[in-house]
């Protein structure tokens, strides 16, 4: 059983794995919020710039914690079709929630980067980082948003992920790097000794401290 001390330690381990490859103008993108902590350590190892992408979960009516999909500030939306069918829902019935989450994604991006411009993604090898991959729906929405900006390549990298989610993610990006794919995966937090919630202030501080 692989257990990481915390997100930053996991990021250094992931960075060492990624450092074995040759990258062209690499850019490290953390999926907010927890993914930014991992990404900051990866960026430090690779001596690469750090930036952020926000994907917000679209919750089920009356049960917002049950994610049926995800959306980014650009409007890129992904739904878990099996979950929609099981609840007898159509995507159009979630338009109000989707719009609210898209607006929140935009608000957070503006708050995270108040005094700096986004790092260009076109023509770069972009490494999209999260702290774990459970269903993969938010990572998928983030990846599709980044793909539209014409990176040279797009790699998704994560310390730990559910095997089926890693397999699905491989269809969205050029490559997936996962340090651990435990067959008994249940929740991301089980694979960390310390897995407290990352705050907006922490994300801002990490981005402000990066080059």
Coordinates of C-alpha atoms in Angstrom, one line a residue:
X1 CA 0.0 0.0 0.0
X2 CA 1.5 3.3 -1.1
X3 CA 0.8 6.2 1.3
X4 CA 2.0 9.7 0.7
X5 CA 2.8 11.9 3.7
X6 CA 0.9 14.9 2.2
X7 CA 0.2 16.5 -1.2
X8 CA 3.6 18.3 -1.4
X9 CA 5.5 15.1 -0.7
X10 CA 3.4 13.3 -3.3
X11 CA 4.3 16.1 -5.8
X12 CA 8.0 15.7 -5.3
X13 CA 7.7 12.0 -5.9
X14 CA 5.6 12.6 -9.0
X15 CA 8.1 15.3 -10.2
X16 CA 11.0 12.8 -9.9
X17 CA 9.1 10.4 -12.1
X18 CA 8.3 13.1 -14.6
X19 CA 11.9 14.4 -14.6
X20 CA 13.1 11.3 -16.4
X21 CA 11.5 12.5 -19.6
X22 CA 12.5 15.3 -22.0
X23 CA 10.0 18.1 -22.2
X24 CA 9.6 21.0 -24.6
X25 CA 8.8 24.3 -22.8
X26 CA 7.0 22.4 -20.0
X27 CA 4.1 24.1 -18.2
X28 CA 2.7 22.6 -15.0
X29 CA -1.1 23.1 -14.5
X30 CA -2.6 22.3 -11.1
X31 CA -6.3 21.5 -10.9
X32 CA -7.6 23.7 -8.1
X33 CA -7.6 23.4 -5.3
X34 CA -5.7 20.4 -4.0
X35 CA -4.0 19.7 -7.3
X36 CA -2.2 23.0 -7.1
X37 CA -0.2 21.9 -4.1
X38 CA 1.0 18.8 -5.9
X39 CA 1.6 20.8 -9.1
X40 CA 3.8 23.4 -7.2
X41 CA 6.2 20.6 -6.1
X42 CA 6.3 19.1 -9.6
X43 CA 7.0 22.6 -11.1
X44 CA 9.9 23.0 -8.6
X45 CA 11.4 19.7 -9.6
X46 CA 11.1 20.4 -13.3
X47 CA 12.1 24.1 -12.9
X48 CA 8.9 24.9 -14.9
X49 CA 6.3 27.6 -14.6
X50 CA 3.1 26.9 -12.6
X51 CA -0.4 27.9 -13.5
X52 CA -3.9 26.8 -12.5
X53 CA -7.1 25.4 -14.1
X54 CA -10.5 25.3 -12.3
X55 CA -13.1 22.6 -12.9
X56 CA -16.2 22.5 -10.7
X57 CA -18.3 19.5 -9.9
X58 CA -22.0 19.5 -11.1
X59 CA -23.9 17.9 -8.3
X60 CA -27.2 16.0 -8.4
X61 CA -30.4 17.9 -7.5
X62 CA -30.8 17.9 -3.7
X63 CA -27.5 16.1 -3.3
X64 CA -24.7 18.4 -4.4
X65 CA -22.0 16.2 -3.1
X66 CA -22.9 13.5 -5.6
X67 CA -21.1 14.6 -8.8
X68 CA -22.9 14.0 -12.1
X69 CA -20.4 16.1 -14.1
X70 CA -18.0 18.9 -14.2
X71 CA -17.6 22.3 -15.9
X72 CA -14.8 24.8 -16.4
X73 CA -14.9 28.6 -16.7
X74 CA -14.8 28.3 -20.5
X75 CA -18.0 26.2 -20.4
X76 CA -16.3 22.9 -21.2
X77 CA -18.7 20.4 -19.7
X78 CA -18.5 16.6 -19.0
X79 CA -21.2 14.4 -17.6
X80 CA -21.1 10.9 -16.2
X81 CA -23.7 9.4 -18.5
X82 CA -24.2 6.3 -16.4
X83 CA -25.0 8.4 -13.4
X84 CA -27.5 10.5 -15.4
X85 CA -29.2 7.4 -16.6
X86 CA -29.4 5.9 -13.2
X87 CA -31.2 9.0 -11.9
X88 CA -33.4 9.4 -15.0
X89 CA -31.9 12.9 -15.7
X90 CA -31.1 14.7 -18.9
X91 CA -28.1 17.2 -19.1
X92 CA -30.6 20.0 -19.8
X93 CA -32.2 19.5 -16.4
X94 CA -28.9 20.5 -14.8
X95 CA -28.4 23.7 -16.8
X96 CA -29.0 26.0 -13.8
X97 CA -26.5 24.1 -11.7
X98 CA -24.0 24.0 -14.6
X99 CA -24.2 27.7 -15.1
X100 CA -23.7 28.5 -11.5
X101 CA -20.7 26.2 -11.3
X102 CA -19.2 27.7 -14.5
X103 CA -19.6 31.2 -12.9
X104 CA -17.9 30.0 -9.7
X105 CA -15.0 28.6 -11.7
X106 CA -14.5 31.9 -13.4
X107 CA -14.7 33.7 -10.1
X108 CA -12.0 31.5 -8.6
X109 CA -9.7 31.8 -11.5
X110 CA -9.9 35.6 -11.3
X111 CA -9.2 35.4 -7.5
X112 CA -6.3 33.0 -8.0
X113 CA -4.5 35.1 -10.6
X114 CA -5.4 38.7 -9.7
X115 CA -2.0 40.3 -10.6
X116 CA -0.5 38.0 -13.3
X117 CA -1.3 36.9 -16.7
X118 CA -2.0 33.3 -17.6
X119 CA 1.0 31.4 -18.9
X120 CA 0.5 30.6 -22.7
X121 CA -0.2 26.9 -23.3
X122 CA 0.0 26.8 -27.1
X123 CA 3.0 24.8 -28.3
X124 CA 4.1 23.7 -24.9
X125 CA 4.2 20.3 -23.3
X126 CA 1.5 20.8 -20.7
X127 CA 1.4 18.6 -17.5
X128 CA -2.0 18.6 -15.9
X129 CA -1.8 17.7 -12.3
X130 CA -4.3 16.7 -9.6
X131 CA -3.9 15.1 -6.1
X132 CA -5.8 12.0 -7.1
X133 CA -8.2 10.5 -9.6
X134 CA -11.4 9.0 -8.4
X135 CA -14.1 9.3 -11.1
X136 CA -12.0 11.5 -13.4
X137 CA -14.9 13.8 -14.4
X138 CA -13.3 17.1 -13.2
X139 CA -9.9 16.1 -14.7
X140 CA -11.6 15.3 -18.0
X141 CA -13.3 18.7 -18.1
X142 CA -10.0 20.4 -17.3
X143 CA -8.2 18.4 -20.0
X144 CA -10.7 19.2 -22.7
X145 CA -10.4 22.9 -21.9
X146 CA -6.6 22.8 -22.1
X147 CA -6.6 20.8 -25.3
X148 CA -8.5 23.6 -27.0
X149 CA -5.5 25.9 -26.4
X150 CA -3.3 23.8 -28.7
X151 CA -0.5 22.5 -26.4
X152 CA 2.3 20.5 -28.1
X153 CA 1.3 17.6 -25.9
X154 CA -1.0 17.1 -22.9
X155 CA 0.0 14.7 -20.1
X156 CA -2.2 14.0 -17.1
X157 CA -0.1 13.1 -14.0
X158 CA -1.4 12.1 -10.5
X159 CA 0.1 10.4 -7.4
X160 CA -2.8 7.9 -7.1
X161 CA -5.8 7.0 -9.2
X162 CA -8.5 4.4 -9.6
X163 CA -7.5 2.0 -12.3
X164 CA -10.7 2.4 -14.3
X165 CA -10.5 6.2 -14.1
X166 CA -6.9 6.2 -15.2
X167 CA -7.9 4.1 -18.2
X168 CA -10.7 6.5 -19.1
X169 CA -8.4 9.5 -18.7
X170 CA -6.0 7.9 -21.2
X171 CA -8.6 8.6 -23.9
X172 CA -8.5 12.3 -23.2
X173 CA -4.8 13.1 -23.1
X174 CA -1.6 12.0 -24.8
X175 CA -0.4 10.1 -21.8
X176 CA -1.2 9.4 -18.2
X177 CA 1.3 9.0 -15.4
X178 CA 0.1 7.6 -12.1
X179 CA 2.4 6.5 -9.4
X180 CA -0.1 4.1 -7.9
X181 CA -3.3 2.5 -9.2
X182 CA -4.5 0.4 -6.3
X183 CA -7.2 -2.2 -7.2
X184 CA -8.9 -1.5 -3.9
X185 CA -9.1 2.2 -4.5
X186 CA -12.1 3.9 -2.7
X187 CA -11.1 7.5 -2.0
X188 CA -8.2 9.7 -2.7
X189 CA -7.7 10.7 0.9
X190 CA -7.1 7.1 2.0
X191 CA -3.7 7.2 0.3
X192 CA -2.4 10.2 2.2
X193 CA -1.3 10.4 5.8
X194 CA -2.4 14.1 5.9
X195 CA -5.1 15.2 3.5
X196 CA -6.6 18.4 4.8
X197 CA -8.7 20.7 2.7
X198 CA -6.7 23.2 0.6
X199 CA -7.9 26.8 0.9
X200 CA -8.2 29.5 -1.7
X201 CA -5.5 31.5 0.2
X202 CA -3.1 28.6 -0.1
X203 CA -3.7 28.4 -3.8
X204 CA -3.1 32.1 -4.2
X205 CA 0.1 31.9 -2.2
X206 CA 1.5 29.0 -4.2
X207 CA 0.8 30.7 -7.5
X208 CA 2.2 34.0 -6.3
X209 CA 5.4 32.3 -5.1
X210 CA 6.0 30.6 -8.4
X211 CA 8.1 32.1 -11.2

